[in-house]
CSV table of C-alpha atoms (C1' of nucleotides) in Angstrom, one decimal:
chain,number,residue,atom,x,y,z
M,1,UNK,CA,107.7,95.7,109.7
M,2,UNK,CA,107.5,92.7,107.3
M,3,UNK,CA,103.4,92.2,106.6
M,4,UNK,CA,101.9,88.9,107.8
M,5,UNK,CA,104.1,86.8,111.2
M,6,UNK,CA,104.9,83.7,111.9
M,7,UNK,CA,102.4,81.6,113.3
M,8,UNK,CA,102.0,81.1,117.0
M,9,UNK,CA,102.6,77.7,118.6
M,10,UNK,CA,100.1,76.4,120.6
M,11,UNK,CA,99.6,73.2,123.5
M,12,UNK,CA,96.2,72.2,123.3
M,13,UNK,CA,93.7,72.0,121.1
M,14,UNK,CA,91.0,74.4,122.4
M,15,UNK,CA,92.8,77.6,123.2
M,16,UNK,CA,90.7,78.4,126.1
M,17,UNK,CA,90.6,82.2,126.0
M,18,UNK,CA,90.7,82.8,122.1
M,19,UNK,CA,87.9,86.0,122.0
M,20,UNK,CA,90.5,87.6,124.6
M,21,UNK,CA,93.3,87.0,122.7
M,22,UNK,CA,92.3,87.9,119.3
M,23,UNK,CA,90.8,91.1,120.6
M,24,UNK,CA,94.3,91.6,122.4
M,25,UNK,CA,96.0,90.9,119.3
M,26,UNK,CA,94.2,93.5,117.2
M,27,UNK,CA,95.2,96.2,120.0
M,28,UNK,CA,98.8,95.0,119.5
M,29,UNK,CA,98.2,95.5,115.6
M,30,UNK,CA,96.4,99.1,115.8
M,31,UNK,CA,99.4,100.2,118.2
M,32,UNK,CA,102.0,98.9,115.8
M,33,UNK,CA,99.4,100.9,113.0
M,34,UNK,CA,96.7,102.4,114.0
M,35,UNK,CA,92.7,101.2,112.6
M,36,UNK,CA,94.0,100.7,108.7
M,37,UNK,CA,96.7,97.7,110.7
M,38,UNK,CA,93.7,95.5,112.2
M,39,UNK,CA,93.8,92.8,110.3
M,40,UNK,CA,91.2,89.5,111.3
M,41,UNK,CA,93.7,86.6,109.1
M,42,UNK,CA,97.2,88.3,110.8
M,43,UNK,CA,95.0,89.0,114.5
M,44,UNK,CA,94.6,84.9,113.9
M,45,UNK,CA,97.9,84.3,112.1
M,46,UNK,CA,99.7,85.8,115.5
M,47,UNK,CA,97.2,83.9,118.1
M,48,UNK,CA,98.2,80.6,116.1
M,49,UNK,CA,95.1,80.0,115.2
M,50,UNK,CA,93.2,79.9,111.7
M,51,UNK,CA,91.6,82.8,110.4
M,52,UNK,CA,87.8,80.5,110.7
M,53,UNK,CA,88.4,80.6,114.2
M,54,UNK,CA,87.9,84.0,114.7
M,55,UNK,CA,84.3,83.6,113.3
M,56,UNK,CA,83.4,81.3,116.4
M,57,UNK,CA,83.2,84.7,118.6
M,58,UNK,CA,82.9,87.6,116.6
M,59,UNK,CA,80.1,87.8,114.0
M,60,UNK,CA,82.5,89.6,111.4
M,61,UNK,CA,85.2,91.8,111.3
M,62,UNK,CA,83.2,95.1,112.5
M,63,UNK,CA,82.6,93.1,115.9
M,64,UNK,CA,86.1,92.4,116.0
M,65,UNK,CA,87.3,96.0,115.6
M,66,UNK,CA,84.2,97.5,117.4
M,67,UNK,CA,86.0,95.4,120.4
M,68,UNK,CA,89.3,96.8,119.9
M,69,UNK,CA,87.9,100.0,119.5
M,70,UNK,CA,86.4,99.2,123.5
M,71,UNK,CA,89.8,98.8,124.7
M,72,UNK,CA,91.3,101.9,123.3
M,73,UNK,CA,88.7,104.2,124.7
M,74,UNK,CA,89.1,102.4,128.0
M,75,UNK,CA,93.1,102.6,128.0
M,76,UNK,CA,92.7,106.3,127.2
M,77,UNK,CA,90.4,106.8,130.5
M,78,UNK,CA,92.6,104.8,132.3
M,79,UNK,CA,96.0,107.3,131.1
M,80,UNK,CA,93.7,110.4,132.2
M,81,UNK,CA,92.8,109.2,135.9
M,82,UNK,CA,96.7,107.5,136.0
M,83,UNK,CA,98.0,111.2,136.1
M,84,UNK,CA,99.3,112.6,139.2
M,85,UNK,CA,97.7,115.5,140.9
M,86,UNK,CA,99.4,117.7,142.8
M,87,UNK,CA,97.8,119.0,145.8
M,88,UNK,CA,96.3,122.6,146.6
M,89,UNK,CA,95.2,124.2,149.6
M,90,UNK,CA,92.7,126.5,147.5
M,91,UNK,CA,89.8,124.7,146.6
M,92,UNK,CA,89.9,125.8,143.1
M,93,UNK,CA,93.7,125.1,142.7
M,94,UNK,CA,92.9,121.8,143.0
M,95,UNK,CA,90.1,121.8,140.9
M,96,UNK,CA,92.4,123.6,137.9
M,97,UNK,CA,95.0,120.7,138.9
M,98,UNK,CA,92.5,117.7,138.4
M,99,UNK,CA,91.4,119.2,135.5
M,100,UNK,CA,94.8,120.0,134.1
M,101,UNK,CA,95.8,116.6,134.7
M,102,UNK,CA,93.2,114.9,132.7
M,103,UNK,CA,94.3,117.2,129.6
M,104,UNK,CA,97.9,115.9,130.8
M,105,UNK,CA,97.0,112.2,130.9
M,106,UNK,CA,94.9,113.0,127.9
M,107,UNK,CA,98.4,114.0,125.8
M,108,UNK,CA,100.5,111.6,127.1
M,109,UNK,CA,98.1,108.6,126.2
M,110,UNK,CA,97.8,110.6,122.4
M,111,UNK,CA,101.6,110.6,122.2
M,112,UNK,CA,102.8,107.2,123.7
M,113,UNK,CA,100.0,105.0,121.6
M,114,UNK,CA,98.9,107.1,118.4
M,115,UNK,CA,97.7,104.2,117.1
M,116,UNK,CA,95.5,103.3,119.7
M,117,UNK,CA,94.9,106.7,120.2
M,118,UNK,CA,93.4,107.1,116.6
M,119,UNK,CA,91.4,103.7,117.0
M,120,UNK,CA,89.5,105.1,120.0
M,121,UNK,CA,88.5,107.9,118.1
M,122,UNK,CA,89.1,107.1,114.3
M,123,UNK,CA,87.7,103.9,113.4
M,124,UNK,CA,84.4,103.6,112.1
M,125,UNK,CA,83.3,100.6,114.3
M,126,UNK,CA,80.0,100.7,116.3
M,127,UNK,CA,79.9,103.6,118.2
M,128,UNK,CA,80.4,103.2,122.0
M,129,UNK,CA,77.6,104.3,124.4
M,130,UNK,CA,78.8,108.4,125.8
M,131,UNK,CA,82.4,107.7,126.5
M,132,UNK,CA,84.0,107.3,130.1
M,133,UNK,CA,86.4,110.4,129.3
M,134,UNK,CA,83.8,113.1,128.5
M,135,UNK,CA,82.4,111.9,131.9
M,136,UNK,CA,85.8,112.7,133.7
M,137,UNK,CA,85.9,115.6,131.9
M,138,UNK,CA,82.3,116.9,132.8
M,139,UNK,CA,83.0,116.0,136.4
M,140,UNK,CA,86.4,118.2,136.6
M,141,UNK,CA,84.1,121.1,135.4
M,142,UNK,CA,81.5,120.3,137.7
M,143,UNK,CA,83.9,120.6,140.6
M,144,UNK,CA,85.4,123.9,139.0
M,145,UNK,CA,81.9,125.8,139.6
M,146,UNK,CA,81.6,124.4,143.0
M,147,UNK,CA,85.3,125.0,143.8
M,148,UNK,CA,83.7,129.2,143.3
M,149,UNK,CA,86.5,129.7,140.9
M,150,UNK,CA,84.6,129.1,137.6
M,151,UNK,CA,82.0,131.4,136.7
M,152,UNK,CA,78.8,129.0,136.1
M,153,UNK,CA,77.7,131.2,133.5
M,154,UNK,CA,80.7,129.9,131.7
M,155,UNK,CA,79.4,126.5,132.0
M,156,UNK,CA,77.8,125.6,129.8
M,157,UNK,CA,79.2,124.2,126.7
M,158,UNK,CA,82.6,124.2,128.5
M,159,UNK,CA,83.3,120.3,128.2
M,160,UNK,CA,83.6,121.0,124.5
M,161,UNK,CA,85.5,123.7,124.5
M,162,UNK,CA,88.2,122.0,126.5
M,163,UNK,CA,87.9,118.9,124.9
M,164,UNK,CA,88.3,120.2,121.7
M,165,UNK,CA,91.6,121.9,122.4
M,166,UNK,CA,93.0,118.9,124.0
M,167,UNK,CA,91.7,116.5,121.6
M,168,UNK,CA,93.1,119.2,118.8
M,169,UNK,CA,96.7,119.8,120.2
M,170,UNK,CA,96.9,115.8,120.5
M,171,UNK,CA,96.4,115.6,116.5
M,172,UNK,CA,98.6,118.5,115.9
M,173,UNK,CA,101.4,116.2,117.7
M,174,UNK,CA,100.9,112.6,116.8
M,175,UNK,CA,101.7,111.1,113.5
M,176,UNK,CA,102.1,113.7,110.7
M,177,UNK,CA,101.0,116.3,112.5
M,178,UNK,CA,102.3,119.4,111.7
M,179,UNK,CA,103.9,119.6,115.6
M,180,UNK,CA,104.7,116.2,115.2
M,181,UNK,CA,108.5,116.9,114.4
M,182,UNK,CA,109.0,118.9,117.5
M,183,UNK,CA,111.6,117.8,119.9
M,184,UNK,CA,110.6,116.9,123.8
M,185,UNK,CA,111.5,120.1,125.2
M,186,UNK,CA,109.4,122.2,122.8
M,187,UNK,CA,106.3,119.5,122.7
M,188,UNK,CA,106.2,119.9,126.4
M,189,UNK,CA,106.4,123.8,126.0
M,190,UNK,CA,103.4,123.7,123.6
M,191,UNK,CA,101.4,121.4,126.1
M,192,UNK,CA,102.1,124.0,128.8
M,193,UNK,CA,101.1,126.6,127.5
M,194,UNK,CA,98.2,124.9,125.5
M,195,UNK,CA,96.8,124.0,129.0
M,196,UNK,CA,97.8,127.7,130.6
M,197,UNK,CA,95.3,128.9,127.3
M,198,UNK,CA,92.6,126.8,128.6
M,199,UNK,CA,92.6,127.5,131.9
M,200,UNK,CA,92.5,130.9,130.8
M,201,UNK,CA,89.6,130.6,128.8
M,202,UNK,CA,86.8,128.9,131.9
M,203,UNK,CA,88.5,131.2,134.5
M,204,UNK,CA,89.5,134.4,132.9
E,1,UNK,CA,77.4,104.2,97.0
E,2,UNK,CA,78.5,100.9,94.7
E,3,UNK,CA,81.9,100.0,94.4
E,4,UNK,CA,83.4,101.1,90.6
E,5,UNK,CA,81.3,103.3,88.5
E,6,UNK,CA,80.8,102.9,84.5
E,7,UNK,CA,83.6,104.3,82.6
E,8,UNK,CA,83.2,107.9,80.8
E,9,UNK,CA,83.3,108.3,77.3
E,10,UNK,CA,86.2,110.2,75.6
E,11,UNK,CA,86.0,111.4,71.7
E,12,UNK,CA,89.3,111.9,72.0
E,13,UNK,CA,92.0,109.1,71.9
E,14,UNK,CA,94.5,111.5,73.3
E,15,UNK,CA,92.8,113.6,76.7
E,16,UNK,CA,94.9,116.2,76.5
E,17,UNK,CA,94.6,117.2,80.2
E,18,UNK,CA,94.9,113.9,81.6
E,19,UNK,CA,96.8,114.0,84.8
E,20,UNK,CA,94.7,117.7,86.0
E,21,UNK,CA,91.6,115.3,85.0
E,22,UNK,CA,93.0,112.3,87.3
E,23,UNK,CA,93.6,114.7,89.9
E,24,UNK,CA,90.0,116.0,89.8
E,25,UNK,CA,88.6,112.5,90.1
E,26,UNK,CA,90.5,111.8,93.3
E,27,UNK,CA,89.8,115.2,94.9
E,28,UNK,CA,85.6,113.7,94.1
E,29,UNK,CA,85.9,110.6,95.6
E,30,UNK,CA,87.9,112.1,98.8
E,31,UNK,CA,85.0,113.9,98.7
E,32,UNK,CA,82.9,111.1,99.0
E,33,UNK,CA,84.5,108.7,100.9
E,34,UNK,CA,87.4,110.0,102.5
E,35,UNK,CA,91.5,109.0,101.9
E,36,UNK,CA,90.2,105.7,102.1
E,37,UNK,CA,88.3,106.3,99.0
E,38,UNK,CA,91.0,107.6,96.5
E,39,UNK,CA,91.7,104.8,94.4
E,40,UNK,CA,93.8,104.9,91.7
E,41,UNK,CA,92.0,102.1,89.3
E,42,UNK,CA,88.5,104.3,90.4
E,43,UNK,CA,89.5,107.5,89.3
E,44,UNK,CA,91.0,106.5,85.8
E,45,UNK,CA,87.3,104.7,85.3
E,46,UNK,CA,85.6,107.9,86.0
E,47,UNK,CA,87.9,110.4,83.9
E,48,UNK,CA,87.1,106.8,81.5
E,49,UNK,CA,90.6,106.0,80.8
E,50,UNK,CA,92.3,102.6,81.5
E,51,UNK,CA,94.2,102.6,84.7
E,52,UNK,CA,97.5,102.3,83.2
E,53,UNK,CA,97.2,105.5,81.5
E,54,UNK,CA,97.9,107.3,85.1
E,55,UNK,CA,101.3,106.1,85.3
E,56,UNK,CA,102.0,108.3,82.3
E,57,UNK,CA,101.0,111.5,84.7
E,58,UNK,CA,102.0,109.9,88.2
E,59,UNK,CA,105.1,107.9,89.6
E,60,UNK,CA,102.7,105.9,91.8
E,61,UNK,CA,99.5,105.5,93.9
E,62,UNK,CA,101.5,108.1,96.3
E,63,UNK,CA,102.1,110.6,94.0
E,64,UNK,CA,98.6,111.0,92.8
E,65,UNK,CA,97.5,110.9,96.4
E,66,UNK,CA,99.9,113.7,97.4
E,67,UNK,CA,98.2,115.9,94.5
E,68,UNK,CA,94.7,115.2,95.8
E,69,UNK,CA,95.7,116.2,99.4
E,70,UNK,CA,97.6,119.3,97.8
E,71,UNK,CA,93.9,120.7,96.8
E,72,UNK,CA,92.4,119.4,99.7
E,73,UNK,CA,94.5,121.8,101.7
E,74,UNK,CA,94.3,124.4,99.0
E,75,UNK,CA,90.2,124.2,99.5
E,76,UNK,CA,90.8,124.7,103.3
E,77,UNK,CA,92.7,127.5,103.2
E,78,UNK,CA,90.3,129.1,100.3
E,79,UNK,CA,87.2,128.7,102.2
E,80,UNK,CA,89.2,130.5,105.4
E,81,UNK,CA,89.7,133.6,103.2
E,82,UNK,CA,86.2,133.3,101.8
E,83,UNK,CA,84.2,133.7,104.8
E,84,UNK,CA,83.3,137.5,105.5
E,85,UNK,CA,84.1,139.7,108.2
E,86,UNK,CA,82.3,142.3,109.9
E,87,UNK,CA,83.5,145.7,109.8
E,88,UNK,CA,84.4,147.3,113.3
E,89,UNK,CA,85.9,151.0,114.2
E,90,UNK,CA,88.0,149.7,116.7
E,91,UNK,CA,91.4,148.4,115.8
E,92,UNK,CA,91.4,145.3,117.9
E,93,UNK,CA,87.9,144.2,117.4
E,94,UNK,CA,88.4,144.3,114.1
E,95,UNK,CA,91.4,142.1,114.2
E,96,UNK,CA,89.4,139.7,116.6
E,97,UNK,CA,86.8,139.3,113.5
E,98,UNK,CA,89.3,138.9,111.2
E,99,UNK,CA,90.7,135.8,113.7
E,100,UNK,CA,87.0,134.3,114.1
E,101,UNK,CA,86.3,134.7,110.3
E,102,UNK,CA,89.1,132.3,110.0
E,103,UNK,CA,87.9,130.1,112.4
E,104,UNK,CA,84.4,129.8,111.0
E,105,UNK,CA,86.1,129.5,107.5
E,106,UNK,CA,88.0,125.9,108.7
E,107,UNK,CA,84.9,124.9,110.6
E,108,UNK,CA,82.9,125.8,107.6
E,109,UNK,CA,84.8,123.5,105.2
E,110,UNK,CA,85.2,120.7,107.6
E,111,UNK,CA,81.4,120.3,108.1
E,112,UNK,CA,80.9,120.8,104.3
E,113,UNK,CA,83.6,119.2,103.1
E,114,UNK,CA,84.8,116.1,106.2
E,115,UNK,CA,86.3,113.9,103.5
E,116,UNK,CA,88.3,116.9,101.9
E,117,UNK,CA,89.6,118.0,105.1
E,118,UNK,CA,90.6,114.1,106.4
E,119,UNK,CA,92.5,114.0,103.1
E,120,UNK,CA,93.6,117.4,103.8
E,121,UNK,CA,95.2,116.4,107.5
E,122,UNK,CA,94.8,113.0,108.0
E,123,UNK,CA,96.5,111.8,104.4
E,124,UNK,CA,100.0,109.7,105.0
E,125,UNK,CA,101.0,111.7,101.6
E,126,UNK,CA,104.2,113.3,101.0
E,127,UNK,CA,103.5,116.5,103.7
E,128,UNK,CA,103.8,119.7,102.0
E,129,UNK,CA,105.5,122.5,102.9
E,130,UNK,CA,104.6,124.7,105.7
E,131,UNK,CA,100.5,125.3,105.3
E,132,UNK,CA,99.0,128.5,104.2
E,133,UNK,CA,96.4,128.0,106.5
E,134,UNK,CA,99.0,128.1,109.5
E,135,UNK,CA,100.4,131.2,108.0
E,136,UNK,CA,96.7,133.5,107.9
E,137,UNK,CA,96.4,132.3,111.5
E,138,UNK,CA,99.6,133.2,112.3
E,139,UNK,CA,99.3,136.9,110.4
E,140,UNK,CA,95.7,136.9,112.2
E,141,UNK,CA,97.7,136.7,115.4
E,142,UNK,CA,99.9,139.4,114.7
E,143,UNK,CA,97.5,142.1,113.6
E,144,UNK,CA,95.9,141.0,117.3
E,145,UNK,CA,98.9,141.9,119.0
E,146,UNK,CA,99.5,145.1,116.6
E,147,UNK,CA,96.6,146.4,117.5
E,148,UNK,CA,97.1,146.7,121.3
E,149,UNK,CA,94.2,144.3,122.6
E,150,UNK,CA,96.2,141.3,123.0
E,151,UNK,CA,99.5,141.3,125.4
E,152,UNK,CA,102.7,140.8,123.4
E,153,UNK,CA,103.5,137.9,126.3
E,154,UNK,CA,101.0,135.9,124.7
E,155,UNK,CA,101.5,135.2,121.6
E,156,UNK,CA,104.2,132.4,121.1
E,157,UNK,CA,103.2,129.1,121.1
E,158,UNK,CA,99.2,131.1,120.5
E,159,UNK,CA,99.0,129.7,116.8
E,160,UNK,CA,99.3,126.3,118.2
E,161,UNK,CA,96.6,126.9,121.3
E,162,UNK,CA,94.3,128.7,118.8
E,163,UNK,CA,95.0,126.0,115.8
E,164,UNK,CA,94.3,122.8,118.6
E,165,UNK,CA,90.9,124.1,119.9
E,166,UNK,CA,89.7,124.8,115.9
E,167,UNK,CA,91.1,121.3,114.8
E,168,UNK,CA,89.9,119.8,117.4
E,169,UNK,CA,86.8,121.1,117.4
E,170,UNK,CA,85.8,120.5,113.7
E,171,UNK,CA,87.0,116.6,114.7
E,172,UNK,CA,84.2,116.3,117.1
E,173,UNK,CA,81.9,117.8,114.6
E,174,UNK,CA,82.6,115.7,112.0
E,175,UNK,CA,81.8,112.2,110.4
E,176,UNK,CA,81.5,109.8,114.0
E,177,UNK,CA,82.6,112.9,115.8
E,178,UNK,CA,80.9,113.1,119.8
E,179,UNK,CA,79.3,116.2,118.3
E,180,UNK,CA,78.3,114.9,114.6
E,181,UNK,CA,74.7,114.1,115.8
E,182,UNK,CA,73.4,117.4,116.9
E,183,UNK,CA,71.0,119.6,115.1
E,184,UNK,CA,72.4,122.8,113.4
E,185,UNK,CA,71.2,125.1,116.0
E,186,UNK,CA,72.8,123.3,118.6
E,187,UNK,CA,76.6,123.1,116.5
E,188,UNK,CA,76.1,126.3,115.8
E,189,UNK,CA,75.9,127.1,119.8
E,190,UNK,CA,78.7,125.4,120.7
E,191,UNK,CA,80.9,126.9,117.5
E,192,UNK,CA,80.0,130.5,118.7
E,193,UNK,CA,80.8,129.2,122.4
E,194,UNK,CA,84.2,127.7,121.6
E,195,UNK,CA,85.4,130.8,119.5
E,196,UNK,CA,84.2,132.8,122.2
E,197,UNK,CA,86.3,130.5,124.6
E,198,UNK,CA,89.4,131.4,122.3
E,199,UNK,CA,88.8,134.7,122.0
E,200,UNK,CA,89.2,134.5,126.0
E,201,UNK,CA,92.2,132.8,125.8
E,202,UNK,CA,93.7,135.3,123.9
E,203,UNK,CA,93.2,138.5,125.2
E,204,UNK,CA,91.5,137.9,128.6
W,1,DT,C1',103.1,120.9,50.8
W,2,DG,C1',104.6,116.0,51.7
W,3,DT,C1',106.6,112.4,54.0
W,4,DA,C1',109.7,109.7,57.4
W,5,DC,C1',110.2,109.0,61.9
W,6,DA,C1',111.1,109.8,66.8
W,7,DT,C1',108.3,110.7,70.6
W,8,DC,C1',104.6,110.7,73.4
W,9,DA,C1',99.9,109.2,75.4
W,10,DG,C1',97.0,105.9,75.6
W,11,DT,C1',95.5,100.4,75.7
W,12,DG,C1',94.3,95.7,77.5
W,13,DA,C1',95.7,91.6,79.4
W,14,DA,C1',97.9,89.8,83.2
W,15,DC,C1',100.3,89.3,87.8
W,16,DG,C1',100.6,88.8,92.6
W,17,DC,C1',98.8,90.1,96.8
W,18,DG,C1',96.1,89.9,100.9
W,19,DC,C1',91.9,90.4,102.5
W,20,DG,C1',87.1,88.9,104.7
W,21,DT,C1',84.3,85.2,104.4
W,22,DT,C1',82.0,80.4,103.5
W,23,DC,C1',82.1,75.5,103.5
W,24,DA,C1',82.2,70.9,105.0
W,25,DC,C1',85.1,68.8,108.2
W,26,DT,C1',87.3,67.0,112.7
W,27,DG,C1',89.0,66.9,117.3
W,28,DA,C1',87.9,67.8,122.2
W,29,DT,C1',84.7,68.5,125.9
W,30,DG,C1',81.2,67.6,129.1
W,31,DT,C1',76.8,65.7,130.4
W,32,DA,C1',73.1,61.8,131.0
W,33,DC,C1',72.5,57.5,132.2
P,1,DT,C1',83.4,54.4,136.9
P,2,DG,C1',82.3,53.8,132.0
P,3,DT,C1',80.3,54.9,127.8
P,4,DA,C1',77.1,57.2,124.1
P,5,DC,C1',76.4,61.3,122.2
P,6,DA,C1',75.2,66.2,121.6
P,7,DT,C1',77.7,70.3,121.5
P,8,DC,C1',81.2,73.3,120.9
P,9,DA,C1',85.9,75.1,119.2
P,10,DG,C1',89.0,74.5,116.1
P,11,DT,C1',90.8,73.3,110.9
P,12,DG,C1',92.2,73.9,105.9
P,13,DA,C1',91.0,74.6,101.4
P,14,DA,C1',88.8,77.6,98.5
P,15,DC,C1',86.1,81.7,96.7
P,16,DG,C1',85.6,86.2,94.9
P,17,DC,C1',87.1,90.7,95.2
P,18,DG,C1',89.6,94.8,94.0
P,19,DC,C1',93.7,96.7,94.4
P,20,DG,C1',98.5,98.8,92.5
P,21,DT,C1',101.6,97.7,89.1
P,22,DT,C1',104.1,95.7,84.9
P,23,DC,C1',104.4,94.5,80.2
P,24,DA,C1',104.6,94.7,75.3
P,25,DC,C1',101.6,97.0,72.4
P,26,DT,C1',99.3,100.7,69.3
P,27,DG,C1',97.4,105.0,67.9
P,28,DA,C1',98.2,110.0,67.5
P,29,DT,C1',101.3,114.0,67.3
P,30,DG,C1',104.6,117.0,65.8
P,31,DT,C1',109.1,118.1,63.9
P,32,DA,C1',113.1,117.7,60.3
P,33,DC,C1',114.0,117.9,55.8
DNA sequence: TGTACATCAGTGAACGCGCGTTCACTGATGTAC
DNA sequence: TGTACATCAGTGAACGCGCGTTCACTGATGTAC
């Protein structure tokens, strides 16, 4: 990727939507390269707009990437509920299935968009109120105690345990990552059993 | 923290360990700031040398970086071995110390150290060979299954499962990290809680 | 023990780059009357 | 329906910054004879 684009055309004068579109911009940069790739001058450069504009409806650069930041965390919720669940009978089948779908959606999100993936979590841009995730997350457990199939003992502190395994696998697979060079077969093998090890670990 | 620093004073006009002292200066301001922070032109200043000098030690930027992230991972691996572990009669409880001494060892560092172990991981350096951290979790593993309290069946892919849910959880601990805000007691809770939840994993 | 000289380790000025940001500005929009 | 005018959204040139890197150089070192 050659650094700096050619300038967008544009019709009219005022663009009409250009917060949007620089904010969607910078997503397209931090997918092509993660946080270090949001750039403010080539977000503007690709909108076809000058760099000043940008300063009509973000304060500075921080409020630019804090918004980009936004979107990742949102398009990472939005790959954990897009997952398929299959369905159970068994109350706590299903619960394990929601729950193991979240990790899923979790993994797939990490391994399809690394860049934003590492924006949600990487860039130091004002940090978001609790995220929409851990909630998804906390719910799944939640349901697991009331399915009777989780020990409630075992609750406590569970979200992080499960979210740090998850969140850990996903950085051992994207980018450098030492699993990174793993072909499909063997990245989905890991995930399995990755998922069968936490399952194992709330219901033993 | 300003940007530059004054320049040191040599006697000197030859160093004599110039490219060890280079290295040093980088592995301090990782320390400080992260791979963001290893600058080249910074870390002749401090050793007080002009910057050109470091292209008589180093090819490029890269190749001084790579160094710095050599000890980084070096310093991980050193603080795993370092931490103690209690003595047990039992064969298998004693390998299940040895596996949580490790763990507390890379959580240890990465609290103490988060811009050494970013630099360590997180560092688009030339990757080194295969990690010597990987290998004592992997040996860890073994003894587990020598010993007779974890089932043979269990332990491929177990260095990855066990590796994620560390990794992952020293993430959320660290720098902007969901779990950087909390008070000692309370990381120190949900460490013990997560190593208990891989302890599970393993030999349930 | 001296001295010539190749070699090596350091210097300082300069280059080009791209960034975020400021400035005074101009073109378009919409509201009051 | 028309027009004055405040307001808002965009412009382009310029600034200062610090970076990695190149260049021709100079000072120190050590080896051959």
């Amino acid at each position: 990727m050659t650094r700096g684009s050619a300038p967008a055309r544009r019709t009219t004068y005022h663009h009409g939507d250009l917060a949007n579109a620089l904010v969607e911009a910078g997503v397209e940069l931090a997918r092509e390269g993660g946080p270090q790739a949001i750039v403010l001058r080539e977000a503007a450069r690709r909108v076809g707009v000058s760099a000043t504009s940008a300063y009509r409806h973000f304060a500075d650069y921080d409020d630019l990437t804090g918004a980009v930041k936004v979107r990742a965390q949102r398009a990472l919720t939005e790959a954990m509920m897009a997952e398929s669940v299959p369905a159970h009978d068994d109350a706590g089948r299903q619960a394990l299935a929601r729950l193991r779908a979240l990790g899923c959606g979790y993994l797939r999100f990490a391994q399809a968009e690394p860049g934003l993936f590492r924006v949600a979590f990487n860039l130091d841009a004002p940090s978001s109120k609790t995220s929409e995730s851990f909630a998804l997350l906390a719910d799944a457990l939640d349901e697991l105690v009331a399915s009777g199939i989780m020990d409630s003992a075992r609750r406590p502190g569970a979200e992080t345990a499960v979210w740090a395994t998850v969140h850990g696998l996903a950085e051992l697979l994207i980018d450098g990552g030492p699993l990174s060079r793993l072909g499909k077969a063997k990245r989905a093998a890991e995930i399995e059993r990755t998922l069968d090890f936490v399952t194992r670990g709330l219901v033993s």
